[in-house]
Short mmCIF file of C-alpha atoms and ligand atoms in Angstrom, two decimals:
data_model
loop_
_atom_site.label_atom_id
_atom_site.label_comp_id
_atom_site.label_asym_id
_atom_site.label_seq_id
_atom_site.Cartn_x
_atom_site.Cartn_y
_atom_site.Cartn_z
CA UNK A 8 21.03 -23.65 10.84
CA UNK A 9 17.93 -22.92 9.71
CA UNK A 10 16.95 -20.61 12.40
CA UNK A 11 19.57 -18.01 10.57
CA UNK A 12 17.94 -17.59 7.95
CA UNK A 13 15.21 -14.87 6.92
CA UNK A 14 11.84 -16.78 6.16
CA UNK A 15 10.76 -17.85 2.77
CA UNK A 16 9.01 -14.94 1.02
CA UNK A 17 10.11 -12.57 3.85
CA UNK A 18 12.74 -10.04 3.29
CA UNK A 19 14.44 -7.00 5.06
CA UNK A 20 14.00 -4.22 3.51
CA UNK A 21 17.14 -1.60 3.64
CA UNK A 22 18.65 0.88 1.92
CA UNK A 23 17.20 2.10 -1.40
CA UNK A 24 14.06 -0.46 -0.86
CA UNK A 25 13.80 1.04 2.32
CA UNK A 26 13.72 4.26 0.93
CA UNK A 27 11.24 3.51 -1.46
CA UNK A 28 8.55 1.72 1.27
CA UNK A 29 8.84 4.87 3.04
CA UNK A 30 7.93 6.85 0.32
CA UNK A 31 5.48 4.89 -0.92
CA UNK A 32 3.90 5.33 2.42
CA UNK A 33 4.12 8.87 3.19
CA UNK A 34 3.12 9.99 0.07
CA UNK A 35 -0.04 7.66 0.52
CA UNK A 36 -0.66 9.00 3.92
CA UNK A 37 -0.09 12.61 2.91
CA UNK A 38 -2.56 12.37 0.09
CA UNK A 39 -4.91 11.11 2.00
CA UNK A 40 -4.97 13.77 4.83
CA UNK A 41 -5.25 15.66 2.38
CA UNK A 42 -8.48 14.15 1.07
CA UNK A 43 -10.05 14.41 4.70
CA UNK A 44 -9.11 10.33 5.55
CA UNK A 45 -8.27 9.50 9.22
CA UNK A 46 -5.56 6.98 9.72
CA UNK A 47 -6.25 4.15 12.03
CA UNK A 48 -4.26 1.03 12.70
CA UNK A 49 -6.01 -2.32 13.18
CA UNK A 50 -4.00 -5.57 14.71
CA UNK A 51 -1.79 -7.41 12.80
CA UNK A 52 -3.63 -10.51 13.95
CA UNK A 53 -7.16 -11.37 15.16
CA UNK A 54 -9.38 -14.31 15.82
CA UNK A 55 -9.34 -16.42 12.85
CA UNK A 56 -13.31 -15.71 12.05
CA UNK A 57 -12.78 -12.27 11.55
CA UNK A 58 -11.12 -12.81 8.39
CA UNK A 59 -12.64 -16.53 7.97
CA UNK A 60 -16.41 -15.50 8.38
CA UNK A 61 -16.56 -12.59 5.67
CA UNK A 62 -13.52 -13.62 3.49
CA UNK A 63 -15.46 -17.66 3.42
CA UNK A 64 -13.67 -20.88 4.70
CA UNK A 65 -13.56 -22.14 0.91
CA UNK A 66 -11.78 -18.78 -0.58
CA UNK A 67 -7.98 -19.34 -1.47
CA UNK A 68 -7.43 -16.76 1.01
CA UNK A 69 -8.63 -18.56 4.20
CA UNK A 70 -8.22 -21.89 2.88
CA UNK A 71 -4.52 -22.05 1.37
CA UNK A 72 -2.60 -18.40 2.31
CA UNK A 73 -3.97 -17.55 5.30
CA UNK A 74 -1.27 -18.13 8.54
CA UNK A 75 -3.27 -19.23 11.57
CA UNK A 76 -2.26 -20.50 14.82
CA UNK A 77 -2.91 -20.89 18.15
CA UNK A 78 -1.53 -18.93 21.01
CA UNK A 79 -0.42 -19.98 24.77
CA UNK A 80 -4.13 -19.64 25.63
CA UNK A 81 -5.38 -21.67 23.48
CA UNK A 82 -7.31 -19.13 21.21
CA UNK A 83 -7.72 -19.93 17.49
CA UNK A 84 -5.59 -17.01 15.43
CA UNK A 85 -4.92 -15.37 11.66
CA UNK A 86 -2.04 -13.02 10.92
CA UNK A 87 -4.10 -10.41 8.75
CA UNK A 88 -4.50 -11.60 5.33
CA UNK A 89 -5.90 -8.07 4.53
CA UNK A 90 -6.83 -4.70 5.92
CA UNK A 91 -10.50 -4.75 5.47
CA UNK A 92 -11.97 -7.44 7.99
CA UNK A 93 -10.25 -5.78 10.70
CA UNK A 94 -11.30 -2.73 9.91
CA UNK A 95 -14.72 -3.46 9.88
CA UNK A 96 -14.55 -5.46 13.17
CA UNK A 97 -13.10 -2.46 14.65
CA UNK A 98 -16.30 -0.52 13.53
CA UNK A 99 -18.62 -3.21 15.04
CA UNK A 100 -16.71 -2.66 17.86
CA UNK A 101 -17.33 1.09 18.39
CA UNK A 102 -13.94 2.41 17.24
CA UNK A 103 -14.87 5.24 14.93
CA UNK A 104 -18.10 6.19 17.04
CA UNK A 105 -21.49 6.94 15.66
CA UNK A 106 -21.02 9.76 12.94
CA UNK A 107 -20.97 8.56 9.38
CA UNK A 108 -19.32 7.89 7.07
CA UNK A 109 -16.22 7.28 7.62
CA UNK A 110 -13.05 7.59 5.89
CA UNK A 111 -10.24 5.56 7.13
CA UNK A 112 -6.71 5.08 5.80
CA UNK A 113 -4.81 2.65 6.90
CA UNK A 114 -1.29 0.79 6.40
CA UNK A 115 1.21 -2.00 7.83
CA UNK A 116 2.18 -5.63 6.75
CA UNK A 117 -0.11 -8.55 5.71
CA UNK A 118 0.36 -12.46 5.36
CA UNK A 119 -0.23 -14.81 2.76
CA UNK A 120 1.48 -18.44 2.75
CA UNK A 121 1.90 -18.04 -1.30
CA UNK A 122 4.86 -19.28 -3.81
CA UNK A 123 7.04 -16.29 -3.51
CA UNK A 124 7.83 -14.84 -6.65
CA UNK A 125 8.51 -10.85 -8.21
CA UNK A 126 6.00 -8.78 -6.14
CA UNK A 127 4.55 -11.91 -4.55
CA UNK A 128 6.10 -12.35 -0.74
CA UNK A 129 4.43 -14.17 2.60
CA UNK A 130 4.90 -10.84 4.00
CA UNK A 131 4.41 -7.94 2.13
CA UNK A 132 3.05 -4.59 2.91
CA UNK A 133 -0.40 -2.82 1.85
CA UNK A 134 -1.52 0.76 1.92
CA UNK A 135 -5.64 0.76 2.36
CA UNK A 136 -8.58 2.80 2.16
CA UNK A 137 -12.07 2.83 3.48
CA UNK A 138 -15.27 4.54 3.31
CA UNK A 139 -17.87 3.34 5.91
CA UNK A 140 -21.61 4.21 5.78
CA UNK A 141 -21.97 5.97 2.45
CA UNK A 142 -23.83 3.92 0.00
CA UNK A 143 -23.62 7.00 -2.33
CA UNK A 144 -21.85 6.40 -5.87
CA UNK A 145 -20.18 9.62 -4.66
CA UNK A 146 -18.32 7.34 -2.11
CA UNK A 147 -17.10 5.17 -4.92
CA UNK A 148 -15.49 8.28 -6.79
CA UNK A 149 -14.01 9.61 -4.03
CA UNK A 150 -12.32 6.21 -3.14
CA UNK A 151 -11.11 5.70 -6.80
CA UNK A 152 -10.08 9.33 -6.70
CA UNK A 153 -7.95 8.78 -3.75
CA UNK A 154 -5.89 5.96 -5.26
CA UNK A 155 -5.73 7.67 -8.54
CA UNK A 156 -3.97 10.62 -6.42
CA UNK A 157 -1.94 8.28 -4.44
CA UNK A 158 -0.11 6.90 -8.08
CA UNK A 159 -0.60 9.94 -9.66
CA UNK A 160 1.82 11.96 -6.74
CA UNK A 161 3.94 8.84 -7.37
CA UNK A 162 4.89 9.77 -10.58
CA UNK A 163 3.26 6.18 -11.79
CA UNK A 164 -0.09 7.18 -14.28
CA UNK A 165 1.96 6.64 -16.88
CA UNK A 166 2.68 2.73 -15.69
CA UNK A 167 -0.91 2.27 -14.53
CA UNK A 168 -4.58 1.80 -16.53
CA UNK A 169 -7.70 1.81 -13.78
CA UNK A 170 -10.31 -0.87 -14.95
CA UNK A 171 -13.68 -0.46 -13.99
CA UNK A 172 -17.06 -2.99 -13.74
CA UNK A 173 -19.69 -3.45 -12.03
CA UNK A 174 -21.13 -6.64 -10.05
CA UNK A 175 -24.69 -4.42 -9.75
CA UNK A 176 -27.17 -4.92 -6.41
CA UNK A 177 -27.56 -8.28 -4.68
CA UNK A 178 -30.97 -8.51 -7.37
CA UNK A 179 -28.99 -8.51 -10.63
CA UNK A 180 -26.30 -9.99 -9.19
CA UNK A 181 -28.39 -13.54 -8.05
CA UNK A 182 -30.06 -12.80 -11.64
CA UNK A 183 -26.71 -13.00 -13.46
CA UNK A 184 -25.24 -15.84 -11.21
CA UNK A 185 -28.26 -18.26 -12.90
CA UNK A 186 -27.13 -17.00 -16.06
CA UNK A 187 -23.43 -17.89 -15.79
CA UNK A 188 -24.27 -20.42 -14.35
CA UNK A 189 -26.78 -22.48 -17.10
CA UNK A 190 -23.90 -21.20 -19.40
CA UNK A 191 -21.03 -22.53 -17.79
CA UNK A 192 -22.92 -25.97 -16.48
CA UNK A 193 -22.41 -26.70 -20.78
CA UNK A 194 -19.01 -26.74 -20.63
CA UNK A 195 -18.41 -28.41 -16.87
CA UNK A 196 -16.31 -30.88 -17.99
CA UNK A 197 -13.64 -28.70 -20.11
CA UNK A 198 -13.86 -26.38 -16.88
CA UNK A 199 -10.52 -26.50 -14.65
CA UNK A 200 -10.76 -27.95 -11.37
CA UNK A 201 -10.95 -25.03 -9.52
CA UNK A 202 -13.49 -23.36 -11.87
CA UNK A 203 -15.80 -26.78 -11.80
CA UNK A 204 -15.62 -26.67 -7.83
CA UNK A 205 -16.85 -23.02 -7.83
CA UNK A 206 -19.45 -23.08 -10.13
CA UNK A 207 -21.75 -23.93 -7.19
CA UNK A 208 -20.08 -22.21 -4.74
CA UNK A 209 -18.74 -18.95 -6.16
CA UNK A 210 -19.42 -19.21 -10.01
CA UNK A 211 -18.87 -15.43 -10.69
CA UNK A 212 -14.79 -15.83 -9.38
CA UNK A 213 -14.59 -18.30 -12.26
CA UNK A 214 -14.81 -15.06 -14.39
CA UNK A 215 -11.11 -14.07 -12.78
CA UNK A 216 -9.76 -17.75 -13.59
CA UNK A 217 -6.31 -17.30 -15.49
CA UNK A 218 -6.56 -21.26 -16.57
CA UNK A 219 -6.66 -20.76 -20.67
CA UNK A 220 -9.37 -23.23 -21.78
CA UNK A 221 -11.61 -21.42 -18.85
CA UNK A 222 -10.37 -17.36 -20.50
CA UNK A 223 -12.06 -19.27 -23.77
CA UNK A 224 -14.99 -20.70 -22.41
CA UNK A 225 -15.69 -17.29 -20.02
CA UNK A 226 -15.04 -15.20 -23.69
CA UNK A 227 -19.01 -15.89 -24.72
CA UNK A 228 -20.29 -15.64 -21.23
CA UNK A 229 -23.42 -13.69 -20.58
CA UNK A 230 -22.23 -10.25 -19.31
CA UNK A 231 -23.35 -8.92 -15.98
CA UNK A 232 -24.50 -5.62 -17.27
CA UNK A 233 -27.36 -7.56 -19.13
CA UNK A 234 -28.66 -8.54 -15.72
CA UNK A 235 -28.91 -5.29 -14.62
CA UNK A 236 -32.34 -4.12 -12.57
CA UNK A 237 -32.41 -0.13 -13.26
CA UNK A 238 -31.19 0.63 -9.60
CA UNK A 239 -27.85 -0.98 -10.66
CA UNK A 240 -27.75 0.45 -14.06
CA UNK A 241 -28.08 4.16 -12.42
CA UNK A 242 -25.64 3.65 -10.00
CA UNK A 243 -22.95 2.25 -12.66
CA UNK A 244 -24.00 5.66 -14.33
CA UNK A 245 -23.60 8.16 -12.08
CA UNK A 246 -19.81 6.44 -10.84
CA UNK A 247 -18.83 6.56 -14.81
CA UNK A 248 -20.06 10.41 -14.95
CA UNK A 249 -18.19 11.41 -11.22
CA UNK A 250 -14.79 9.74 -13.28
CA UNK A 251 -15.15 11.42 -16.50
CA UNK A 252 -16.41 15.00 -14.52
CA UNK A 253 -12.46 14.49 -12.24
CA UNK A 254 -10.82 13.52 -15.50
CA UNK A 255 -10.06 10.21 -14.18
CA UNK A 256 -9.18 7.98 -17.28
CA UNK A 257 -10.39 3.63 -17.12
CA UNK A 258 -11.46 1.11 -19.42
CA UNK A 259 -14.35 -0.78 -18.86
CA UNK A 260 -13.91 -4.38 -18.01
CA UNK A 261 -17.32 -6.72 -17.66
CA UNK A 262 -14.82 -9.52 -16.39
CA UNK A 263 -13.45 -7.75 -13.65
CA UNK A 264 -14.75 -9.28 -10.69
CA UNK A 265 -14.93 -9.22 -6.64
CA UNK A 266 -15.62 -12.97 -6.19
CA UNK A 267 -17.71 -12.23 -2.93
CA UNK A 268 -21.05 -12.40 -1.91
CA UNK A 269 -20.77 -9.28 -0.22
CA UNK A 270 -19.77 -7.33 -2.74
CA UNK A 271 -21.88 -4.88 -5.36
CA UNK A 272 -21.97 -2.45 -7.65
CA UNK A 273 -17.99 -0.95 -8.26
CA UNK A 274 -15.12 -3.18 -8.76
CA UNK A 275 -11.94 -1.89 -9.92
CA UNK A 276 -8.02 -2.34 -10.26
CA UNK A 277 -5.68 -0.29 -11.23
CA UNK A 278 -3.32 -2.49 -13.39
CA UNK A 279 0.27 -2.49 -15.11
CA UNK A 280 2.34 -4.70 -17.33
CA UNK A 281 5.31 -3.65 -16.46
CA UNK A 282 5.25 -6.49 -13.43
CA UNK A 283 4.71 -9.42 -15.18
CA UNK A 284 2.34 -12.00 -14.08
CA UNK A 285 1.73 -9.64 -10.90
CA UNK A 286 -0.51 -7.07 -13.23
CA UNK A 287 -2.69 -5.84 -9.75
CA UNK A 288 -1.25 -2.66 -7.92
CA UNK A 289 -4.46 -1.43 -6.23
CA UNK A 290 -7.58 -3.53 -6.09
CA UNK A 291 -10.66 -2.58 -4.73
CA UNK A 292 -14.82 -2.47 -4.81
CA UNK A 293 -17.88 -2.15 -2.68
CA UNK A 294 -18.64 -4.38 0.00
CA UNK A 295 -22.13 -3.10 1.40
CA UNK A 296 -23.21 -6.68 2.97
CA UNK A 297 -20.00 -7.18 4.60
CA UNK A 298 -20.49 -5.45 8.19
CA UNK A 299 -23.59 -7.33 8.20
CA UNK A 300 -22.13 -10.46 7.55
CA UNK A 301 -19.76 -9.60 10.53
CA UNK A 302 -22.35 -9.50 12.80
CA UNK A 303 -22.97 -5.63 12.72
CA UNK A 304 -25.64 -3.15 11.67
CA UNK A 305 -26.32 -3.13 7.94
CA UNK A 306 -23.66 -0.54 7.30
CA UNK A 307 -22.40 0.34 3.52
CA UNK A 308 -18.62 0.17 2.87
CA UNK A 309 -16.20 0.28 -0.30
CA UNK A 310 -12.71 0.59 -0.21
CA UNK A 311 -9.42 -0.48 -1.80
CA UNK A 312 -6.15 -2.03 -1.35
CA UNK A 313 -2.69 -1.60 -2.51
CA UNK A 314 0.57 -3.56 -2.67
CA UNK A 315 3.58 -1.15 -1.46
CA UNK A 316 6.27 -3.47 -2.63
CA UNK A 317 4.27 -3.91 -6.34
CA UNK A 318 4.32 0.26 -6.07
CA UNK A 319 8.00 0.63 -4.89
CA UNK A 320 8.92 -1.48 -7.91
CA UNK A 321 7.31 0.81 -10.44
CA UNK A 322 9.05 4.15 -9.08
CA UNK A 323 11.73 5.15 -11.45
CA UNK A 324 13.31 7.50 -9.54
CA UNK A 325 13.12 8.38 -5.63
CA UNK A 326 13.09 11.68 -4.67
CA UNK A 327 16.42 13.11 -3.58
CA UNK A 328 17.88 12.59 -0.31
CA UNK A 329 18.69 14.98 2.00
CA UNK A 330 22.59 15.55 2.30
CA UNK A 331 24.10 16.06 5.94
CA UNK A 332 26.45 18.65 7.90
CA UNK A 333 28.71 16.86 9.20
CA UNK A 334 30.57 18.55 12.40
CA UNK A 335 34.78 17.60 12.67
CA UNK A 336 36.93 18.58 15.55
CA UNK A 337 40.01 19.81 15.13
CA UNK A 338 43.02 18.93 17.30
CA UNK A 339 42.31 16.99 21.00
CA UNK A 340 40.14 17.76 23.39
CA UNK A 341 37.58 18.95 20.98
CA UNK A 342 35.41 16.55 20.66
CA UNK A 343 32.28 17.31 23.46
CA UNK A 344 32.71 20.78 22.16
CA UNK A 345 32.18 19.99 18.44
CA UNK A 346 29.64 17.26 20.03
CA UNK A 347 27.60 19.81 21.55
CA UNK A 348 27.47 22.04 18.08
CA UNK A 349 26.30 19.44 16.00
CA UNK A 350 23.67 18.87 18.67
CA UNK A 351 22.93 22.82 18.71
CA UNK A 352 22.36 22.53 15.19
CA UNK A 353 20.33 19.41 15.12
CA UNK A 354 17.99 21.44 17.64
CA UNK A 355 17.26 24.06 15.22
CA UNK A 356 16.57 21.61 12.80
CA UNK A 357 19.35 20.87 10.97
CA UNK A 358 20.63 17.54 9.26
CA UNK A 359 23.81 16.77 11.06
CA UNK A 360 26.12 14.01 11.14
CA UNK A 361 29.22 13.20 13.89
CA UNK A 362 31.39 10.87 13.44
CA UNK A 363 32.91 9.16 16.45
CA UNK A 364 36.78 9.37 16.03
CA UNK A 365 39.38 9.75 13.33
CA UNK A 366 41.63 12.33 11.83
CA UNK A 367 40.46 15.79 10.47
CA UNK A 368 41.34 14.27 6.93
CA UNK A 369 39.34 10.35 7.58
CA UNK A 370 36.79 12.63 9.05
CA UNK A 371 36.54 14.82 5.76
CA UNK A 372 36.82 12.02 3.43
CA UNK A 373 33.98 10.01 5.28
CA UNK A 374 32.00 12.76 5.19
CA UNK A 375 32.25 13.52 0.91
CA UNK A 376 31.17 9.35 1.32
CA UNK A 377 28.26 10.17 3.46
CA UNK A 378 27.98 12.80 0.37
CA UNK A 379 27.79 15.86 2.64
CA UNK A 380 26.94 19.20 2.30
CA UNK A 381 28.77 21.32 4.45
CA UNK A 382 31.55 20.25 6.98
CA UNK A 383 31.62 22.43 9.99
CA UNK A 384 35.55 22.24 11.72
CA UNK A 385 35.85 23.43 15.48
CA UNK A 386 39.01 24.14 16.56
CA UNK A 387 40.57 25.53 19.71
CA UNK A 388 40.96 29.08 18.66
CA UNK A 389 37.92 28.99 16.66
CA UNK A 390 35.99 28.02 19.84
CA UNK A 391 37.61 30.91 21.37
CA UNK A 392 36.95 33.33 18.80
CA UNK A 393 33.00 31.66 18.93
CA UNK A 394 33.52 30.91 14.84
CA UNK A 395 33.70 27.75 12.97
CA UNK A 396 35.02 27.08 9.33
CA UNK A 397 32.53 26.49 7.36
CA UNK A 398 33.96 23.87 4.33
CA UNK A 399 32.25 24.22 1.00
CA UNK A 400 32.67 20.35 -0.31
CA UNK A 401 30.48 20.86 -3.12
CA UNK A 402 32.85 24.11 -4.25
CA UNK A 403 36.12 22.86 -2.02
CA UNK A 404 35.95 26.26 -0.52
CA UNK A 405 36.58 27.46 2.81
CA UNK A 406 35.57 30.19 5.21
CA UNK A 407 35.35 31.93 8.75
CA UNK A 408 31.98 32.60 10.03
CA UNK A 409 30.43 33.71 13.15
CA UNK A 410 28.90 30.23 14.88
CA UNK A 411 26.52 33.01 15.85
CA UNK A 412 25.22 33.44 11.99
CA UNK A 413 26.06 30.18 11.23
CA UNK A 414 22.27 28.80 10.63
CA UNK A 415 22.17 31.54 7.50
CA UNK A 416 24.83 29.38 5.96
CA UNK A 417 23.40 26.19 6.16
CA UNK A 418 20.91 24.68 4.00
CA UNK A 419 17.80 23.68 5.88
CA UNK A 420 16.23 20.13 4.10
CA UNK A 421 13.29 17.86 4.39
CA UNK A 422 13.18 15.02 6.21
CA UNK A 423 16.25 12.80 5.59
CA UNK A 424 14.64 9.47 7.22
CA UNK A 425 12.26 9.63 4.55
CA UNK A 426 14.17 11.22 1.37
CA UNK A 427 10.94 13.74 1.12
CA UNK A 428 11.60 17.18 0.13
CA UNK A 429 10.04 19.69 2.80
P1 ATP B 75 -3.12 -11.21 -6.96
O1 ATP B 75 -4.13 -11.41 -8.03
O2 ATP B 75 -1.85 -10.59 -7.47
O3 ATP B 75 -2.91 -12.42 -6.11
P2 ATP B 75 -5.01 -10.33 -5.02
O4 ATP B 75 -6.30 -10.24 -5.76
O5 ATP B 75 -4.78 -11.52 -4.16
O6 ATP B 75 -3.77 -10.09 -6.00
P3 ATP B 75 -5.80 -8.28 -3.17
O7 ATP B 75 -6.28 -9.22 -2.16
O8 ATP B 75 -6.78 -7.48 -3.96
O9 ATP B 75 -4.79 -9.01 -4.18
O10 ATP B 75 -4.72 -7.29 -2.49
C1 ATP B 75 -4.52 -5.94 -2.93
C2 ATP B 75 -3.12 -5.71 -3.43
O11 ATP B 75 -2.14 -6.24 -2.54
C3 ATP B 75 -2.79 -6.39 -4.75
O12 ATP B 75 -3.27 -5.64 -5.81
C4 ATP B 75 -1.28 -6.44 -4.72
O13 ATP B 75 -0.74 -5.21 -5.13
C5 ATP B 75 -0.99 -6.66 -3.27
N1 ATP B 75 -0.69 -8.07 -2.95
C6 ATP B 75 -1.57 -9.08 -2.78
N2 ATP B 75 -0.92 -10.22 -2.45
C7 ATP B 75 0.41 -9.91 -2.40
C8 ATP B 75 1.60 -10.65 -2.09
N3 ATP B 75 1.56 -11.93 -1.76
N4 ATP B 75 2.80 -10.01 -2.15
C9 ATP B 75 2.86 -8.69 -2.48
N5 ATP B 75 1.78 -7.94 -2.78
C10 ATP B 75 0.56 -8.54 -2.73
MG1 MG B 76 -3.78 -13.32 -4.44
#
């Protein structure tokens, strides 16, 4: 039965992974309220040129990983591969209205039909930021400054090293691509056959190439900064000098590359080795001729991306997790009435747990299982009296109180769906 089965690189995520996701995500999304980003959500899926026009038919992307199909109507579409097409479709579109720039967070699943491996699934799960209509190397630092944030509240600088480059203005960039490309044309036939196909097509992506005979050949390349028109050099400048002024450490990589025509000046990743082969956490760089390419008004735009499952993987230790109250009636008949305390309780806040049935003693023991706080027992003359005994597990100790005072005993926690403190 194959039906039974959870897709190939799909998984469900529960219990401790589940835990981690959702912190991953809140923290992301609390961090980035608090840097003045407005969270949006995009489709998971849209017409196939959304992604295919800007991303290129030819990039591994659209042309290998990319799930498309046709629905009952007959239209032509692509499970997101990424957050950033859609995002900027929705801008065309009128979704963020005419005051810029904008900063957008967003997050949810993505797609890619790849060989599933550690950190590498069909569906996996990105966290993404945007800045629309600022072509200001401000924009750049406050978008690297946002993920830096993001890993730093995660506990995960230590794990991570941001690497920097930049691609410079269309000018240098169509400069440099001549230069790469008289270089490389001396060594097409040691090339791999994905670096040899791109040299016409997308020669500075064969600076990413992971093929070993192309790492040697790319070693004596011509570097893009020597391209560099003074505009570019500036702007390079001024992004270095925001990061040093914020304290933001990175090493400067000339290799590091968007492949993209659309893409200038910044480029950046924020990298491990603690994952193996899967070294990219948060990728990112600015896209100013994307919107265009869209079909919109020239519009500037840089942003970045970031796996949540690469992240969760990295986190040593989640925060702790809220422990319940769990309400137990004593004796028959007591049930609605300890029913309707634990929902009293869970009114005014309060994390309580009720189990359905069982003795005061399978009650008590699931509850040191569900590692619980406090048990509250409601009898018949405690109801009477309007008390409860209020059971210490932590200190196996035992007392009367007034159900009246009873929220000054309790412990009031965060969250407990999402293990954050409050
Ligand atoms: P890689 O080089 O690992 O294939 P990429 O360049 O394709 O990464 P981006 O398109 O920049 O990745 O996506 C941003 C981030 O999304 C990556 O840095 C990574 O953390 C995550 N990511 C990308 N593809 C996957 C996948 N198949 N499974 C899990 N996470 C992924
Ligand atoms: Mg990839």
């Amino acid at each position: 039965m194959t039906s039974l089965r959870s897709v190939r690189g799909t998984r469900d995520l529960v219990g401790e992974e589940m835990l981690a996701y959702r912190h991953v995500v809140t923290t992301a999304h609390r961090v980035a309220m608090r840097h003045g980003f407005q969270e949006i959500a995009t489709p998971i899926f849209e017409f196939v040129d959304v992604f295919a026009r800007p991303l290129g038919e030819t990039s591994d992307v659209v042309s290998k990983e990319m799930y498309v199909f046709e629905d009952r109507g007959g239209e032509r579409l692509a499970l997101r591969p990424e957050f950033t097409a859609g995002v900027a479709r929705a801008f065309i579109s009128g979704a963020f209205g005419q005051a810029l720039p904008v900063k957008l967070f967003c997050a949810g699943p993505a797609f890619r039909y790849e060989r599933p491996q550690k950190g590498r699934y069909r569906q996996f799960h990105q966290i993404d930021a945007e800045i629309l209509g600022a072509p200001e190397p401000l924009a750049d630092i406050e978008v690297i400054a946002l993920g830096n944030a993001i890993l730093s509240e995660l506990g995960l600088s230590e794990h991570v090293t941001l690497e920097l480059n930049s691609l410079g203005d269309a000018e240098s960039r169509m400069a440099y691509r001549e230069n790469l490309v008289g270089y490389l044309e001396r060594f097409r036939d040691d090339l791999s056959d994905d670096s040899r196909s791109r040299l016409e097509r997308n020669p500075l992506r064969i600076l990413d190439s992971k093929d070993k005979r192309d790492r040697e050949i790319i070693e004596d390349a011509p570097q893009l900064g020597e391209c560099f028109n003074e505009g570019s050099h500036r702007f390079y400048e001024e992004v270095l000098e925001g990061l040093e002024a914020l304290g933001i450490p990175f090493q400067k990589n000339p290799k590091l590359v968007r492949g993209l025509d659309y893409y200038s000046h910044t480029a950046f990743e924020f990298t491990t080795k603690s994952l193996g082969a899967q070294g990219a956490v948060l990728a990112g760089g600015r896209y100013d001729g994307l919107i265009k390419t869209l079909g919109g008004q020239d519009t500037a735009g840089i942003g970045w991306a970031a796996g949540v499952e690469r992240l969760s993987m990295l986190i040593e230790a989640l925060p702790e997790r809220a422990r319940p109250i769990v309400v137990v009636p004593m004796g028959d008949g007591m049930e609605l009435e300890a029913l309707k305390l634990a929902s009293d309780l869970r009114a005014q806040g309060f994390f309580v747990e009720y189990g359905f049935k069982g003795r005061v003693g399978q009650r008590l023991k699931r509850a040191s299982q569900q590692n619980a706080r406090f048990a509250l027992m409601l009898g018949e003359d405690e109801l009477a009296a309007g008390k409860v005994q209020l059971r210490d597990l932590d200190a196996g100790e035992q007392l009367e109180v007034d159900r009246a005072a009873l929220g000054e005993h309790l412990p009031r926690q965060g969250n407990p769906a999402t293990s954050e403190s409050a």
